[in-house]
mmCIF file of C-alpha atoms in Angstrom:
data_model
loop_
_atom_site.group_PDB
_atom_site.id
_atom_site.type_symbol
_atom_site.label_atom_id
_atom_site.label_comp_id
_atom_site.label_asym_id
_atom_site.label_seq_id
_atom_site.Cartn_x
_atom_site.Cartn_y
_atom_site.Cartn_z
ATOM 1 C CA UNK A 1 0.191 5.338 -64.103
ATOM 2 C CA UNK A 2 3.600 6.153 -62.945
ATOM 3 C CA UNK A 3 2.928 8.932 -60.655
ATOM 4 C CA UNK A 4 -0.446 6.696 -58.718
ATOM 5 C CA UNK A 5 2.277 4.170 -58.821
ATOM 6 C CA UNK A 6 4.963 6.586 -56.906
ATOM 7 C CA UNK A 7 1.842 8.004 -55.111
ATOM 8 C CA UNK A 8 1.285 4.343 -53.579
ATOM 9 C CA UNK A 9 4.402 4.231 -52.722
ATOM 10 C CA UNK A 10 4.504 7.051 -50.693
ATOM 11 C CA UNK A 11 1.140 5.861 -48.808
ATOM 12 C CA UNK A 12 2.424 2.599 -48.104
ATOM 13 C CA UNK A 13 6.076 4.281 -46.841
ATOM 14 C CA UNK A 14 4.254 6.796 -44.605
ATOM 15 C CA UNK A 15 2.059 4.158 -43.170
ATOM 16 C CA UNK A 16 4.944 2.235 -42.343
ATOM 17 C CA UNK A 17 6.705 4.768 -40.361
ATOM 18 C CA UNK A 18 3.606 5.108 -37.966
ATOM 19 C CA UNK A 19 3.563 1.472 -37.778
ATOM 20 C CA UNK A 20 7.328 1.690 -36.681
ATOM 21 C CA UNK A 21 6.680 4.472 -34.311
ATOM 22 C CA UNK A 22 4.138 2.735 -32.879
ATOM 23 C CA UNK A 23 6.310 -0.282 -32.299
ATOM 24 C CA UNK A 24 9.129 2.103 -30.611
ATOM 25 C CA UNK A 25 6.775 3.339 -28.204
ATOM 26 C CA UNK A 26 6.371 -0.059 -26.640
ATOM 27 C CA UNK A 27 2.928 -0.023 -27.648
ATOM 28 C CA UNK A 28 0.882 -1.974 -30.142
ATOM 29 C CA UNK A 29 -2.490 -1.906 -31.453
ATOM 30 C CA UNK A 30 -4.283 -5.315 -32.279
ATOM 31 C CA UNK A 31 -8.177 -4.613 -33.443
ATOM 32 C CA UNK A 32 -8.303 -1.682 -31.268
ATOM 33 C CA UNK A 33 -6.805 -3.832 -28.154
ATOM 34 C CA UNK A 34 -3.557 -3.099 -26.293
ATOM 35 C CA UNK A 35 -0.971 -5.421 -27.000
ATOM 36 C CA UNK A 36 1.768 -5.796 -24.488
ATOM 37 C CA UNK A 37 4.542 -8.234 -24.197
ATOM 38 C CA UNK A 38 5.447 -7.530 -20.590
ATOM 39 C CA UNK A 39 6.585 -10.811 -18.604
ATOM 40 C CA UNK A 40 5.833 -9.666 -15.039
ATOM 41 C CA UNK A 41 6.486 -11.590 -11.402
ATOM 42 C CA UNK A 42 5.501 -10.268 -7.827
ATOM 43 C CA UNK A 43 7.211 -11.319 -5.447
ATOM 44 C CA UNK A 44 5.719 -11.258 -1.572
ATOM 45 C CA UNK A 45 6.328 -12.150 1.575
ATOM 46 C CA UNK A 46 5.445 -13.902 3.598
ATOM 47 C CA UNK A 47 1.474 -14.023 2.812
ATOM 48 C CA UNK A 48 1.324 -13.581 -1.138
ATOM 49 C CA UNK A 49 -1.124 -12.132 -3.133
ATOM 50 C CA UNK A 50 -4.175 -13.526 -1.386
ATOM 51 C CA UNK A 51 -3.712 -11.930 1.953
ATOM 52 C CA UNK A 52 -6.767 -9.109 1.267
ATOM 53 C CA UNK A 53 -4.781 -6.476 1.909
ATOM 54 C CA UNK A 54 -1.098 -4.718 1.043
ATOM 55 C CA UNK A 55 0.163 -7.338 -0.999
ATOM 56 C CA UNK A 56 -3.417 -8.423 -2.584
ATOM 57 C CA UNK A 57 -3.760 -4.167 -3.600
ATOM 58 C CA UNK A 58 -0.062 -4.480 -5.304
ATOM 59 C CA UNK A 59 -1.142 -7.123 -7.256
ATOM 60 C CA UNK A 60 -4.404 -6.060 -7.666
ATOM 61 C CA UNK A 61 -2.646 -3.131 -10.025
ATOM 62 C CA UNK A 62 -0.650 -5.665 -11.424
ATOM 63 C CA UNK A 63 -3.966 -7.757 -12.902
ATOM 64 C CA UNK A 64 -5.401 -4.247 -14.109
ATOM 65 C CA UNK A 65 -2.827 -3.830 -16.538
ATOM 66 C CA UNK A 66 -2.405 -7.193 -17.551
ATOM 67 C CA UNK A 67 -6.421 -6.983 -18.515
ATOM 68 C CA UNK A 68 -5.795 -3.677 -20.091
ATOM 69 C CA UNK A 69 -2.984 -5.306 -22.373
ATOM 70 C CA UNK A 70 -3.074 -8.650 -24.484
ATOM 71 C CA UNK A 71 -0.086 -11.041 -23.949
ATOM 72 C CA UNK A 72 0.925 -9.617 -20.911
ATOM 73 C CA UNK A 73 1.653 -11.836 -18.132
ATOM 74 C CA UNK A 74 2.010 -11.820 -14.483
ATOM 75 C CA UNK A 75 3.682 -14.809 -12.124
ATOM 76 C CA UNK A 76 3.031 -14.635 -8.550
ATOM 77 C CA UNK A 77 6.217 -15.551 -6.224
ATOM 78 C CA UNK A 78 6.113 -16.390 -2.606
ATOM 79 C CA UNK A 79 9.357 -16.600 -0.421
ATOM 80 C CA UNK A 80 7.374 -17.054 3.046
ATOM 81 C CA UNK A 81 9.450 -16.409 5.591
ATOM 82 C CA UNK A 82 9.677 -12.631 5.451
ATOM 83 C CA UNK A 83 13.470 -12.939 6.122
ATOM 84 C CA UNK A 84 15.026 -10.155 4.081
ATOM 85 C CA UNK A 85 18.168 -11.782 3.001
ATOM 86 C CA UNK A 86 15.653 -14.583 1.903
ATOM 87 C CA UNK A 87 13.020 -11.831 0.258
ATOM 88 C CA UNK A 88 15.910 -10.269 -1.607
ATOM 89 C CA UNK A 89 17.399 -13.716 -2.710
ATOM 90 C CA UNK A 90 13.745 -14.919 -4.172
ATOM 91 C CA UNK A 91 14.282 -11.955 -6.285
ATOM 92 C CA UNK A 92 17.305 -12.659 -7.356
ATOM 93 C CA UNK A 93 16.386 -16.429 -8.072
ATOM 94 C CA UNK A 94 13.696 -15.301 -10.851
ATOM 95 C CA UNK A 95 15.378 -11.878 -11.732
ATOM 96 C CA UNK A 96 16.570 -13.744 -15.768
ATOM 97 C CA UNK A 97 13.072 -15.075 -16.503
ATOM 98 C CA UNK A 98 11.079 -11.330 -15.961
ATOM 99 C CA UNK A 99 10.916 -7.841 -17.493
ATOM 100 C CA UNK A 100 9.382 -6.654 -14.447
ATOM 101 C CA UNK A 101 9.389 -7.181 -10.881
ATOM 102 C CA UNK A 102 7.425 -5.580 -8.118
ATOM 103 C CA UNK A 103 8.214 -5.957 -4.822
ATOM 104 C CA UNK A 104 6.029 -4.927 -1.877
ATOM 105 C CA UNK A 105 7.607 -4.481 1.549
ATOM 106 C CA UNK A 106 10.396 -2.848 3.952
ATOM 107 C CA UNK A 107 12.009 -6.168 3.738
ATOM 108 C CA UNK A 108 13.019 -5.976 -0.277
ATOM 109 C CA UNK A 109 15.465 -3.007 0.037
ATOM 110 C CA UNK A 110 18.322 -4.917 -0.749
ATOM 111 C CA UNK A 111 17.089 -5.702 -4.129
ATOM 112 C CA UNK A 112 19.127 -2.147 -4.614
ATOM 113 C CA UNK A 113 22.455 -4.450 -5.774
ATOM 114 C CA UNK A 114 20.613 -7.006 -8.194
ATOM 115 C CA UNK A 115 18.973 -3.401 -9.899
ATOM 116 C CA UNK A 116 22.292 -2.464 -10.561
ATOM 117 C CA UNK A 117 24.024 -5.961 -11.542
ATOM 118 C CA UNK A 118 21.014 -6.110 -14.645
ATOM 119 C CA UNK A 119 20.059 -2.688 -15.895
ATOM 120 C CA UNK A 120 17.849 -3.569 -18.418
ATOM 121 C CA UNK A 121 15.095 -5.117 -15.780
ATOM 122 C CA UNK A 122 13.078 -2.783 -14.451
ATOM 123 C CA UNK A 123 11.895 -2.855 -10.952
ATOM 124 C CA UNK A 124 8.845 -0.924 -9.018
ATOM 125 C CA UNK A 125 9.507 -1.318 -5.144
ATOM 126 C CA UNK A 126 6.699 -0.846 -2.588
ATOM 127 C CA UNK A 127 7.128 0.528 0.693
ATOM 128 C CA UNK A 128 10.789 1.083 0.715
ATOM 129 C CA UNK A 129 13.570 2.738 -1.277
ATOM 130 C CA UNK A 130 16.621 0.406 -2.592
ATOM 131 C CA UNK A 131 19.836 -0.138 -0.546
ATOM 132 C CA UNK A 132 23.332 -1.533 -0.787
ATOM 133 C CA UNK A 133 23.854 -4.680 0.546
ATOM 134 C CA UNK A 134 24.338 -4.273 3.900
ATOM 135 C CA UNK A 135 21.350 -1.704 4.218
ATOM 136 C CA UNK A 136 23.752 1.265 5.210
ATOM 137 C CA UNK A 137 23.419 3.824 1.819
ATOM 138 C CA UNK A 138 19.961 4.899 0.172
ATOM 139 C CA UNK A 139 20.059 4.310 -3.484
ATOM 140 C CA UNK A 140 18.387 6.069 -6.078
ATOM 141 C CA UNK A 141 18.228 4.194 -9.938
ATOM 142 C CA UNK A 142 17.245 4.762 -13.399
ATOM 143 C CA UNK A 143 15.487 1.323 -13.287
ATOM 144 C CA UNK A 144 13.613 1.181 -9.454
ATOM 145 C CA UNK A 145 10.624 3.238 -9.443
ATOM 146 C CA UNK A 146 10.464 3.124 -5.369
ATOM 147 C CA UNK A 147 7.180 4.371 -3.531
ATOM 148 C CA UNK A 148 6.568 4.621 -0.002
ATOM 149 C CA UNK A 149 3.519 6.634 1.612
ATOM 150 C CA UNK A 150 2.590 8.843 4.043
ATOM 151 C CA UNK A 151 0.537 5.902 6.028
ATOM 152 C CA UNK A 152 0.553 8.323 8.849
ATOM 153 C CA UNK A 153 -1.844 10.544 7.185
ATOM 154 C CA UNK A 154 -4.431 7.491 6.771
ATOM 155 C CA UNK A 155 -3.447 6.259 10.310
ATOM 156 C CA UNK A 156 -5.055 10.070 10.929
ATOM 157 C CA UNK A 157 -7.916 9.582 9.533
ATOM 158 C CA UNK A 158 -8.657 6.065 11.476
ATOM 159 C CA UNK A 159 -8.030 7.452 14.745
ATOM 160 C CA UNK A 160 -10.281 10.349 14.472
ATOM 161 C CA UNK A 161 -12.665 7.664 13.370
ATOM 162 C CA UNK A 162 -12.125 5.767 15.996
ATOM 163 C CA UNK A 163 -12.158 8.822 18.544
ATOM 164 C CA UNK A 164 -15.713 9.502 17.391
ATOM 165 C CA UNK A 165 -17.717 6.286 17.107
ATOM 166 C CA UNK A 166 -16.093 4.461 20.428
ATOM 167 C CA UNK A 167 -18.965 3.609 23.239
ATOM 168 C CA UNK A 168 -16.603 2.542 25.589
ATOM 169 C CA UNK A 169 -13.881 5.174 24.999
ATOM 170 C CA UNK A 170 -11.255 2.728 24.803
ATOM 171 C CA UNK A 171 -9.589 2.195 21.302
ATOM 172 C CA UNK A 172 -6.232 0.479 20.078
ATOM 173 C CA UNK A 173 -4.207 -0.219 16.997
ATOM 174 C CA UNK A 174 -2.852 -3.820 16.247
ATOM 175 C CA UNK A 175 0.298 -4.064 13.501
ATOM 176 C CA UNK A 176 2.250 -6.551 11.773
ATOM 177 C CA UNK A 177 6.173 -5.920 12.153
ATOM 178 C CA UNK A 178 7.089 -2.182 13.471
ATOM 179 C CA UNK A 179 8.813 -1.351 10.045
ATOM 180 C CA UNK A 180 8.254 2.188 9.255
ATOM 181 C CA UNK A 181 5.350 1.598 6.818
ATOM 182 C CA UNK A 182 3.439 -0.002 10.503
ATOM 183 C CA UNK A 183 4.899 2.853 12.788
ATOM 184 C CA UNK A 184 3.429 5.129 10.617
ATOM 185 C CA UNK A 185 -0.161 3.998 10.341
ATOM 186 C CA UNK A 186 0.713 3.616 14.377
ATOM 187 C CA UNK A 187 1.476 7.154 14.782
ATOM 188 C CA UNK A 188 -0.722 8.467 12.322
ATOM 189 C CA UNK A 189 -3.584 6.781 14.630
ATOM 190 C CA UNK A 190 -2.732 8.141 17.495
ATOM 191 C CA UNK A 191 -2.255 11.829 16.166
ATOM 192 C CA UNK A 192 -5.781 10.962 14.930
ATOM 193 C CA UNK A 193 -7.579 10.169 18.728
ATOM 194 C CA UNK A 194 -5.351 12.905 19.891
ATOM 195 C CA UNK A 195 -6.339 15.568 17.769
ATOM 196 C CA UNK A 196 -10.115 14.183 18.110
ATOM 197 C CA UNK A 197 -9.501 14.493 22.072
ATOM 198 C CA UNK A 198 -8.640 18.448 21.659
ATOM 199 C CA UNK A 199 -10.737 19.505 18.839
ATOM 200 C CA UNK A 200 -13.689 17.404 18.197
ATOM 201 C CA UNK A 201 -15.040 16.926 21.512
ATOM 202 C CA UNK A 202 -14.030 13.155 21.866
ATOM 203 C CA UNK A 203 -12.179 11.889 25.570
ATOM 204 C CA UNK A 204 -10.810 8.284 23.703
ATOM 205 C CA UNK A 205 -7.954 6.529 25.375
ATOM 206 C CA UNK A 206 -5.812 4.568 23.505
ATOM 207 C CA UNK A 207 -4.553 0.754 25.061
ATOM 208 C CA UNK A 208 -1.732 -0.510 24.272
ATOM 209 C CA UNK A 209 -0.479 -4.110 25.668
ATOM 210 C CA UNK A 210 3.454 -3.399 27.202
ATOM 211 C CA UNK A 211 4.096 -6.666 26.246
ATOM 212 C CA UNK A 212 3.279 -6.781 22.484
ATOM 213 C CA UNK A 213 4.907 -3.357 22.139
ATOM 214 C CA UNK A 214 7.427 -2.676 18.838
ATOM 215 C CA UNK A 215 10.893 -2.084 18.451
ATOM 216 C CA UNK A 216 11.252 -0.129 15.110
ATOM 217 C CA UNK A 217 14.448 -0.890 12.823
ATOM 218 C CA UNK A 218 16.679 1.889 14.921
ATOM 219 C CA UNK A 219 16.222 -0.539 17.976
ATOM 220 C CA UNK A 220 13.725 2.254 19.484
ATOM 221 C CA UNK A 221 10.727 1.529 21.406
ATOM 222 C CA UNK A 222 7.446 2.187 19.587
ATOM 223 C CA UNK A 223 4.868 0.818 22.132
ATOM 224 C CA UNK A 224 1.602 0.136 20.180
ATOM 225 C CA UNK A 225 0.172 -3.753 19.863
ATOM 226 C CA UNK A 226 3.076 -5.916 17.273
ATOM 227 C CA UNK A 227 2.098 -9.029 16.106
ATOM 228 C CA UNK A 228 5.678 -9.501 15.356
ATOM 229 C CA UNK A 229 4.585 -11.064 12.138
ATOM 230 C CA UNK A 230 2.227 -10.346 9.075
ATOM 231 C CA UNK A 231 1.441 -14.125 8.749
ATOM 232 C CA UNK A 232 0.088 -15.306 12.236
ATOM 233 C CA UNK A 233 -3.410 -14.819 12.808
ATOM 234 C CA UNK A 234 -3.567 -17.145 15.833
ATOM 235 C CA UNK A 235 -1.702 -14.231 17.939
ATOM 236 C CA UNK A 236 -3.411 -11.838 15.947
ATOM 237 C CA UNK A 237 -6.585 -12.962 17.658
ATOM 238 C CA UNK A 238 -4.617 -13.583 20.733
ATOM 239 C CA UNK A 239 -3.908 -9.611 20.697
ATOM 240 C CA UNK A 240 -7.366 -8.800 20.044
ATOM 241 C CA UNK A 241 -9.116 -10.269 22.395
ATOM 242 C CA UNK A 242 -6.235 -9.166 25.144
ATOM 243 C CA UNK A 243 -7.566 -5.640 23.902
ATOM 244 C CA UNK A 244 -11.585 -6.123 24.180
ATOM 245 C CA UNK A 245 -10.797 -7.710 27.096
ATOM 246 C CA UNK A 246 -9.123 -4.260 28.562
ATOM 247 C CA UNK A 247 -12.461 -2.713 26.646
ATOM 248 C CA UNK A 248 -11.516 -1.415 23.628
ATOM 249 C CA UNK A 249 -14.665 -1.553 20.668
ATOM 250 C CA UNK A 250 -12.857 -0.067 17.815
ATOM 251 C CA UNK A 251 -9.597 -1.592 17.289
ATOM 252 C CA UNK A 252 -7.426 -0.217 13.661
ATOM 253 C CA UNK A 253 -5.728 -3.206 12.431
ATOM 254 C CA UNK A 254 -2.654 -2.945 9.845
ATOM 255 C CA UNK A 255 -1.194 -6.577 10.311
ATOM 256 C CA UNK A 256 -1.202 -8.579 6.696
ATOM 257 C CA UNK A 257 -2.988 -11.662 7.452
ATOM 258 C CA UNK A 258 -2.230 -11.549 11.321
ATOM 259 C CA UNK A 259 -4.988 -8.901 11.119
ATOM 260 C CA UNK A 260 -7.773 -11.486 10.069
ATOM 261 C CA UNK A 261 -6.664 -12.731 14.147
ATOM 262 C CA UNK A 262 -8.132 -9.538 15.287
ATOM 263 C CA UNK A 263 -10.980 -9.890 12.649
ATOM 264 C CA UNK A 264 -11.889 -13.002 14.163
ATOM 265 C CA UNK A 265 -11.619 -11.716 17.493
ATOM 266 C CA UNK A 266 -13.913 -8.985 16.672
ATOM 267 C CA UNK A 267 -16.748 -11.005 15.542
ATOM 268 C CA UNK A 268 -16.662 -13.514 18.070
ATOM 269 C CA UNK A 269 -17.023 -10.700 20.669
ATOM 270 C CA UNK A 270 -19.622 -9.304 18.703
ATOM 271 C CA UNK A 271 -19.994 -5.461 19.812
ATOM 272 C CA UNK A 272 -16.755 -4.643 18.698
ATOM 273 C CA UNK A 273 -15.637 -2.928 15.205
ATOM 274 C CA UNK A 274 -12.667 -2.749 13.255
ATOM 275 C CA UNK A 275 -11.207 -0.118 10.859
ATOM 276 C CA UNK A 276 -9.327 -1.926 8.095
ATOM 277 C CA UNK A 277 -6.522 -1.184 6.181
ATOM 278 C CA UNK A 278 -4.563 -0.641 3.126
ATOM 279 C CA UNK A 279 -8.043 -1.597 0.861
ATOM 280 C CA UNK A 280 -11.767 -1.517 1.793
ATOM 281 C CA UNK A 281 -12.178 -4.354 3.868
ATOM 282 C CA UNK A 282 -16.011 -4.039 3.882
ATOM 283 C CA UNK A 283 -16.266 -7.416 2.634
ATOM 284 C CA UNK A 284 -14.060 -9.355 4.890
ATOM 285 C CA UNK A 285 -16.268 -7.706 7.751
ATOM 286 C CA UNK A 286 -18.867 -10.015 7.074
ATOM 287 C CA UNK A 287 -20.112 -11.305 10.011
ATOM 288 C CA UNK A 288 -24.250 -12.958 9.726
ATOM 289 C CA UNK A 289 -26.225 -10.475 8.972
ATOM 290 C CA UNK A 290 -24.097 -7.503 10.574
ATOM 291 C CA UNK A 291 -20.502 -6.585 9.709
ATOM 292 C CA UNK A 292 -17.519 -5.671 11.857
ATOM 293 C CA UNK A 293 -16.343 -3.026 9.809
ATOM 294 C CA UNK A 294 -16.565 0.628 10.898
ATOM 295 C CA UNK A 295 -14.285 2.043 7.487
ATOM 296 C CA UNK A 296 -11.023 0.917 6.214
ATOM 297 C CA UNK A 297 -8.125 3.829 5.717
ATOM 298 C CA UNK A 298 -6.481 3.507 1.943
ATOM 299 C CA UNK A 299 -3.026 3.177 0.524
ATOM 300 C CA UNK A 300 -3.568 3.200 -2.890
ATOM 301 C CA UNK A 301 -0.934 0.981 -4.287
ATOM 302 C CA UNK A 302 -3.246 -0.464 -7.078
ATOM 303 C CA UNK A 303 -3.367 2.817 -8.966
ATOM 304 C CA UNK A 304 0.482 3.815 -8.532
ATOM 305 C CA UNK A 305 1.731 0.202 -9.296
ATOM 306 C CA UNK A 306 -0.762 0.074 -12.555
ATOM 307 C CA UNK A 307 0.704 4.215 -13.348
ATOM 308 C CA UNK A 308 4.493 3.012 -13.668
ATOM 309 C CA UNK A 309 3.529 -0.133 -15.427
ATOM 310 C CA UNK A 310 2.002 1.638 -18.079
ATOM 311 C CA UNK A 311 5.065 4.155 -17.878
ATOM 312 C CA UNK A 312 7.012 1.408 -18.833
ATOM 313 C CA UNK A 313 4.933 -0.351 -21.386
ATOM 314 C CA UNK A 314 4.553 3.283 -23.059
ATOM 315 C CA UNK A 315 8.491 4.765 -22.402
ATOM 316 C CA UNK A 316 8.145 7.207 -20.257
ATOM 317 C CA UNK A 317 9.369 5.092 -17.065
ATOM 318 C CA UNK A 318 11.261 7.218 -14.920
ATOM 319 C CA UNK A 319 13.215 5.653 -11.631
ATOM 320 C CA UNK A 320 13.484 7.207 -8.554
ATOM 321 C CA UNK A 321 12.428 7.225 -4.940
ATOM 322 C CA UNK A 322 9.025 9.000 -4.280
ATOM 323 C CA UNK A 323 6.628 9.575 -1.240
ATOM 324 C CA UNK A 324 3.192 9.887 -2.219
ATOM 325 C CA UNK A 325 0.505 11.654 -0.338
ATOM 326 C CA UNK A 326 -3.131 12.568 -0.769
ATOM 327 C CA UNK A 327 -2.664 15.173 -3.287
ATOM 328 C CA UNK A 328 -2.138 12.132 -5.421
ATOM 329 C CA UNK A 329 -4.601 10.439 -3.899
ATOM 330 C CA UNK A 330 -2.664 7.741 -2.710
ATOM 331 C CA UNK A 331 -3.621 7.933 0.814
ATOM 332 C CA UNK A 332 -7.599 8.147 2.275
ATOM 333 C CA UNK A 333 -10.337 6.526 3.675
ATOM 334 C CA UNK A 334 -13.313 4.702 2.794
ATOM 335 C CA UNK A 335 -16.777 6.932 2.646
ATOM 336 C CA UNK A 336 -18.563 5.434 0.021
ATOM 337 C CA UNK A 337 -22.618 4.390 0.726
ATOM 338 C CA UNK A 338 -22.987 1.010 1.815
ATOM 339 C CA UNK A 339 -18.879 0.430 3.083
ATOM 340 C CA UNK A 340 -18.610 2.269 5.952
ATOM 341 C CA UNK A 341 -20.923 2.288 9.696
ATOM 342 C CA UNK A 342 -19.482 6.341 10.377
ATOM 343 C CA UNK A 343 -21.906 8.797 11.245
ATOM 344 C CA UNK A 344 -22.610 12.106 9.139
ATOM 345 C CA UNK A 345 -20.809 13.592 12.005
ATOM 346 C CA UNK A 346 -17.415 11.967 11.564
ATOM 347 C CA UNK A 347 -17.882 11.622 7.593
ATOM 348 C CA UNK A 348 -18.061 15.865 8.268
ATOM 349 C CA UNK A 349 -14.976 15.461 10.739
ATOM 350 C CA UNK A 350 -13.295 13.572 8.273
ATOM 351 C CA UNK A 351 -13.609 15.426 5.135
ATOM 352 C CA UNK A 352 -12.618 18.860 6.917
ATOM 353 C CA UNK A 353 -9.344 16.456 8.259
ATOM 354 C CA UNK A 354 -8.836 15.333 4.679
ATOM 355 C CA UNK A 355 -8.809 19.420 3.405
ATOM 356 C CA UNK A 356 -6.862 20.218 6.076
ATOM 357 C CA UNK A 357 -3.754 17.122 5.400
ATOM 358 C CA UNK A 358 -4.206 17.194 1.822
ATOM 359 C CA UNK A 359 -3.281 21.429 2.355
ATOM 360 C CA UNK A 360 -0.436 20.110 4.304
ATOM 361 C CA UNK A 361 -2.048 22.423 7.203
ATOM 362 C CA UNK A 362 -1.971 18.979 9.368
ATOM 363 C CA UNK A 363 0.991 16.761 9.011
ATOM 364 C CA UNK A 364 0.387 13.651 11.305
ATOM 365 C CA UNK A 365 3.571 12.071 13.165
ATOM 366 C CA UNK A 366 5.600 9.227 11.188
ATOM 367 C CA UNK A 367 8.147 7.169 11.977
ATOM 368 C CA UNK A 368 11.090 9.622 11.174
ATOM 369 C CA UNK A 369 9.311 13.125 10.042
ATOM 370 C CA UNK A 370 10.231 14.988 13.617
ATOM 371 C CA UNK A 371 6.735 15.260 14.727
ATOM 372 C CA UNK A 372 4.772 13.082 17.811
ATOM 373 C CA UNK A 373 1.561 11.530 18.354
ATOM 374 C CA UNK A 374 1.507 13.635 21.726
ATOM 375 C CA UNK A 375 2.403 16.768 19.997
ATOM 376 C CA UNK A 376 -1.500 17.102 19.298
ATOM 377 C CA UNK A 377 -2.571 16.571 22.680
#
């Protein structure tokens, strides 16, 4: 009896150490569910969550883990002016009451200082590595996971889209605020028409407005078609019918909800389509019985906001600044059946493109990578 006893007592010890281990690696087990006790806030600007597109993806990957993992929670913040002393300060407001913040956008840098004032928050940060306060040194911390993209490379693919579908051979991007994030997809659409132009047959010309051109945040001059906001779809549309006015019927809009403007625009003119961005737009390309939408290009933020969540949750978080590309499929373009209008020929075009960036054998022009849209004229 003595040695089932000590037997028993051996089960029950062992079976409490996996329990404990289980516990330490942040990740519980409740009837075969995922238990989590992650409080989590996003905090946007200046269109929240809703906008159907960037910020709607980031929290998108957000919701996915919070389904994947009982009792954990997610809070939705809105500072709405875009202001980024204001976007960092709405961060700081709520920073006490959360184990996690995300923050999607250029203009949440600065929440660089408030990562390193509370160390035991963790932070992932969309679109932008952390700063000092005054903007002027690049930080890199054990608690920011920091991802921007290589929009240029989906900006690619939606100008060689647009290259090969135009009737009228006029085309044109519209954007949101010429932060680098928007001067990439900008650049990375005109490498696209250009490379179209001298290798696909296609004789596109791309119109851009002189007068809604960008100023990036060196001061230069981007040209392209700014909004000047991500939250004003009046001169969104304003823009977009400036454009199909000049003749344009494929216009590649990366604006927040300014784009839906353009959207508007576009189905109001009625023989004019739109490539949309950040997500598949399919949906909001709804227009009667037709739709407006030709394909939407992809920054997958879902997936890579969802990955370091569950890095966290299961300890294996690691901060740092990364730029992800399609060999992690975080950049693309839409080709499944019934979401696109593209013809075999430019699905062909396209995946041959995708090979050929994904290689690294094409590198489209970005904001700051040394390389110009004209450069593949």
């Amino acid at each position: 009896m003595k040695k089932f006893i000590k037997g028993l007592a051996l089960v029950l010890a062992l079976v409490m150490c996996f329990a404990l281990v289980a516990c330490d690696n942040g990740e519980e087990q409740n009837d075969g569910e995922n238990v989590s006790t992650l409080k989590i806030a996003i905090v946007t600007s200046p269109s929240g969550v809703d906008d159907g597109s960037f910020n709607e993806d980031n929290y998108n990957g957000i919701k996915a883990f919070v389904d994947s993992h009982k009792g954990a929670t997610v809070t939705p913040v809105n500072e709405p002016t875009g202001d980024a002393a204001a976007s960092v300060q709405a961060v700081r407001d709520i920073v006490a009451d959360y184990d996690v913040i995300v923050v999607p956008g250029f203009q949440f840098a600065g929440i660089g200082v408030i990562a390193q004032e509370n160390p035991d928050k963790k932070f992932i940060l969309v679109d932008s590595f952390p700063s000092n306060a005054d903007g002027s040194e690049t930080l890199e911390l054990d608690n920011v996971y920091a991802m921007q993209f290589a929009e240029q490379e989906s900006g690619f693919f939606a100008g060689i889209s647009a290259a090969m579908e135009t009737k009228t051979g006029k085309v044109a991007s519209v954007h949101g605020i010429a932060f680098p994030s928007n001067v990439n997809y900008q650049f990375g659409f005109e490498s696209g028409v250009y490379y179209a132009n001298k290798n696909l047959g296609t004789k596109a010309e791309i119109v851009e407005i002189a007068s809604h051109s960008g100023t990036d945040v060196t001061g230069a001059n981007v040209g392209g078609n700014y909004v000047g906001d991500f939250n004003d779809q009046a001169t969104g549309k304003v823009i977009g019918n400036e454009l199909i006015a000049e003749g344009c019927d494929i216009i590649f809009v990366a604006a927040g909800n300014s784009g839906n403007g353009v959207f508007t625009a576009a189905k109001e003119a009625g023989n004019v389509k739109v490539i949309g961005c950040d997500v598949d737009q399919y949906n909001d390309g709804v227009n009667g019985d037709s739709n407006i939408i030709l394909t939407s290009v992809l920054k997958n933020m879902a997936i890579n906001v969802e990955r370091q969540l569950n890095a966290i949750q299961d300890g294996t978080f690691k901060g740092g600044n990364n730029t992800l590309y399609a060999d992690t499929d975080s950049t693309g373009y839409v080709s499944a059946d019934g979401r696109h209008q593209l013809s075999a020929e430019t699905l062909t075009a396209l995946e041959d493109a995708y090979a050929k960036v994904k290689a690294g054998e094409i590198v489209p022009a970005a904001n700051f990578n040394d390389v110009t849209p004209e450069s593949f004229q």
